[in-house]
Backbone as numpy.savetxt, mean C-alpha at the origin, in Angstrom:
# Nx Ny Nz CAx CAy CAz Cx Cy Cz
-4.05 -8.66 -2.25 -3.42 -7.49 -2.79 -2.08 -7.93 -3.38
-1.70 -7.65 -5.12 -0.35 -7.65 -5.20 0.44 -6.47 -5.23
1.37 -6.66 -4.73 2.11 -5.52 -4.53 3.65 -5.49 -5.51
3.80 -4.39 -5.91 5.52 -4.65 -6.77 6.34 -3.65 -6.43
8.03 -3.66 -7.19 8.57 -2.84 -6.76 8.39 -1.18 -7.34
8.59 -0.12 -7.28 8.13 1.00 -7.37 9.09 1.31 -8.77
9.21 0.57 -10.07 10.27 0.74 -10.84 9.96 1.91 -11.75
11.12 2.34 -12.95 10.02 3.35 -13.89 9.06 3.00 -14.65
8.75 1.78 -15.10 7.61 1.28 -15.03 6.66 1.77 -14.67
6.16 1.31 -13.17 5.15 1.66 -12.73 5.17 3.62 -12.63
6.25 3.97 -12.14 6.21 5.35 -11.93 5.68 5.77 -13.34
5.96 5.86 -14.41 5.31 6.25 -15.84 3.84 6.02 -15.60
3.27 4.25 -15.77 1.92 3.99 -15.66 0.75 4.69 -14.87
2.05 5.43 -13.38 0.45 5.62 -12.46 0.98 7.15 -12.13
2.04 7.64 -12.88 2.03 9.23 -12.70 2.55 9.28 -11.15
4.09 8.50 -10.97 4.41 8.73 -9.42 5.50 9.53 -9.66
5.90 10.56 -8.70 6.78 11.35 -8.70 7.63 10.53 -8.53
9.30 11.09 -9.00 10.69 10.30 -8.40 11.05 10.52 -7.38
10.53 11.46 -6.09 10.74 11.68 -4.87 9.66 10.84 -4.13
9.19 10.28 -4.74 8.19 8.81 -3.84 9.15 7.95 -3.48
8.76 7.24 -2.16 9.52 5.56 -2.48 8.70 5.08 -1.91
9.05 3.80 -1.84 7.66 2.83 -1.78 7.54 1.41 -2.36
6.64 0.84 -2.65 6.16 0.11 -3.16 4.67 -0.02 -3.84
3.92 -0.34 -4.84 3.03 0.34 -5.49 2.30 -0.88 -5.87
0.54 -0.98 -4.97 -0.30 -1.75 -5.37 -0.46 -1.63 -7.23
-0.56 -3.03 -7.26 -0.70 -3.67 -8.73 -1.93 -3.99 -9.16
-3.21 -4.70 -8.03 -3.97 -5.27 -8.11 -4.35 -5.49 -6.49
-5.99 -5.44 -6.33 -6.78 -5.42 -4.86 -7.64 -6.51 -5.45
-7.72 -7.42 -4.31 -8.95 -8.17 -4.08 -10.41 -7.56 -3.64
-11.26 -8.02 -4.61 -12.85 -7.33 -3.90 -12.89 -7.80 -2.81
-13.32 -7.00 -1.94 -13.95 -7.27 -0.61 -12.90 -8.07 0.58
-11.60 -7.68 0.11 -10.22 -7.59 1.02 -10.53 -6.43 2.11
-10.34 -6.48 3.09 -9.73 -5.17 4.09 -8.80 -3.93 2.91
-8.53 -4.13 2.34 -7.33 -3.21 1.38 -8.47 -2.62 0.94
-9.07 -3.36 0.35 -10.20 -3.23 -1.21 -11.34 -2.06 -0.15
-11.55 -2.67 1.30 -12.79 -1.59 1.74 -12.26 -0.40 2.58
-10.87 -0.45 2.71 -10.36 0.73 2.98 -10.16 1.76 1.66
-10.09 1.22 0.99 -10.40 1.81 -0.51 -8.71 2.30 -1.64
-7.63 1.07 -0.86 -6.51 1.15 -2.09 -7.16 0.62 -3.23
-6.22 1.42 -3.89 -6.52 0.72 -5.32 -4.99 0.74 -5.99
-5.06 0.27 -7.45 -3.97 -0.25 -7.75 -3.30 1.17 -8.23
-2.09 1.71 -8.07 -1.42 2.71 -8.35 -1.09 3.80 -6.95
-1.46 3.46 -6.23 -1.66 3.13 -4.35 0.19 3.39 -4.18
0.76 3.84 -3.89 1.97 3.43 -3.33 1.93 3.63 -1.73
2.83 2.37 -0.94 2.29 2.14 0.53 3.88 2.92 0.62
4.03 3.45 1.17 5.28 4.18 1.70 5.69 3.85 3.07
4.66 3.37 4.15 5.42 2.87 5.68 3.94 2.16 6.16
4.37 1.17 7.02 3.36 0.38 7.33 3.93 0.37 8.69
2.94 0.17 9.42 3.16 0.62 10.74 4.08 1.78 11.25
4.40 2.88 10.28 5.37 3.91 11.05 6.64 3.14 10.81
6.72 2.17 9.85 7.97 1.79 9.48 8.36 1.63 7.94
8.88 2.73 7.44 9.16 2.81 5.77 9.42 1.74 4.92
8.98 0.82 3.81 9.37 0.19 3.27 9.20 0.31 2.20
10.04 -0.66 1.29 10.70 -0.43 -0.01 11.23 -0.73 -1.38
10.65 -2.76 -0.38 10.36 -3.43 -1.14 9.16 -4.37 -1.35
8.99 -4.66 -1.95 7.41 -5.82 -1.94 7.45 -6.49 -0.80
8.76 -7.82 -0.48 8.38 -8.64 0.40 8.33 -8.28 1.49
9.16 -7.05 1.76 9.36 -6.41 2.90 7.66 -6.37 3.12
7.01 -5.15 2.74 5.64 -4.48 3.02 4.52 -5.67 3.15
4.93 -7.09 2.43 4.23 -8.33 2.56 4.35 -8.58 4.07
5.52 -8.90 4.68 6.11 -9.52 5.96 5.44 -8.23 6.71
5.76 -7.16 6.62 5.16 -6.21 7.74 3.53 -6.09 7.94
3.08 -6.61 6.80 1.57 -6.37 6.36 1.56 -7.91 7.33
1.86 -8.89 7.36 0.97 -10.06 7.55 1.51 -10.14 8.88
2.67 -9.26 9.38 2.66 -9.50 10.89 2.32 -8.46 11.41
1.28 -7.80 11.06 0.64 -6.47 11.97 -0.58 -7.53 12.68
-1.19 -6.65 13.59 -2.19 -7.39 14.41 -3.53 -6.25 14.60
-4.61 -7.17 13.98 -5.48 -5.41 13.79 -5.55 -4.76 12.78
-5.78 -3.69 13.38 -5.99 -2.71 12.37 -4.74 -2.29 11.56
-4.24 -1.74 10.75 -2.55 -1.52 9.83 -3.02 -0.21 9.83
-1.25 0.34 10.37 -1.60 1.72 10.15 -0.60 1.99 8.63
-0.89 2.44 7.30 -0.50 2.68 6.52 -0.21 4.09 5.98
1.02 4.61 5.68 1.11 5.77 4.85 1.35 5.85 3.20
0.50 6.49 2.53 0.51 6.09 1.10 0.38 7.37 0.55
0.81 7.15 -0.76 0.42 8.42 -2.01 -0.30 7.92 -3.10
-1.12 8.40 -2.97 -2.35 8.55 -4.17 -2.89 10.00 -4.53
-3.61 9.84 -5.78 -4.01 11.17 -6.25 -2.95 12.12 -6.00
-1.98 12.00 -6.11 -0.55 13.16 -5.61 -0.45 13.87 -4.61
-1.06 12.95 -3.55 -1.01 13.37 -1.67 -0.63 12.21 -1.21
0.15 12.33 -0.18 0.65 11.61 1.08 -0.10 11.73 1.85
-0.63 10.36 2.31 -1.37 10.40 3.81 -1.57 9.73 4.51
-1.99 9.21 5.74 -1.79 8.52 6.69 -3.25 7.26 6.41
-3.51 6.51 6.31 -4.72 5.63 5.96 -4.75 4.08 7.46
-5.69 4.07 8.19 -6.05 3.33 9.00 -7.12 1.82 8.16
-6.55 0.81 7.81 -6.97 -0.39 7.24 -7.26 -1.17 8.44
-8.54 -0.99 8.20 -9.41 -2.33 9.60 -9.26 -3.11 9.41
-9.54 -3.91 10.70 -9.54 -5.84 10.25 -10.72 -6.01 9.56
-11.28 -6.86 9.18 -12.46 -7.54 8.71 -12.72 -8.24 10.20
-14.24 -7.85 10.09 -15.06 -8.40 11.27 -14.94 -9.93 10.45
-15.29 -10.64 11.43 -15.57 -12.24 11.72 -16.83 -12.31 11.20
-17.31 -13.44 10.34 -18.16 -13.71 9.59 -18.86 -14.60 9.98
């Protein structure tokens, strides 16, 4: 998953309100945990684990030190909501 900062840029491209903050998927890998929880790019992650973030590397570092399942809050389709991202079973 790349992730960027939430600039007017992206806010124009994916129709994000200016009362969002966040950070805003760019691009999902097929068949990522992201990809089968079903972000997609225009995705903004607003708190990862119940902890708000705000910038890319930030939501990177919180993303790769969760353990499990990630509990994520995001806005898409112009709702806020709470989204549970599984691990990937073992292959």
């Amino acid at each position: 998953m790349r992730l960027g900062e939430l600039d007017q840029e992206s806010r124009e491209r994916y129709e994000i309100p200016e009362h969002i903050s966040g950070v805003v998927i760019h691009e999902v890998v097929p068949g990522s945990r992201a990809d089968n929880a079903g972000l997609r790019p225009g995705t903004v992650i607003m708190e990862v684990a119940r902890k708000p973030v705000s910038k890319a590397k930030e939501a990177v570092q919180a993303i790769a030190k969760a353990e499990g399942d990630i509990l994520l809050r995001i806005f898409a389709g112009q709702v806020a909501n709470y989204l549970v991202v599984k691990q990937l079973a073992d292959k």
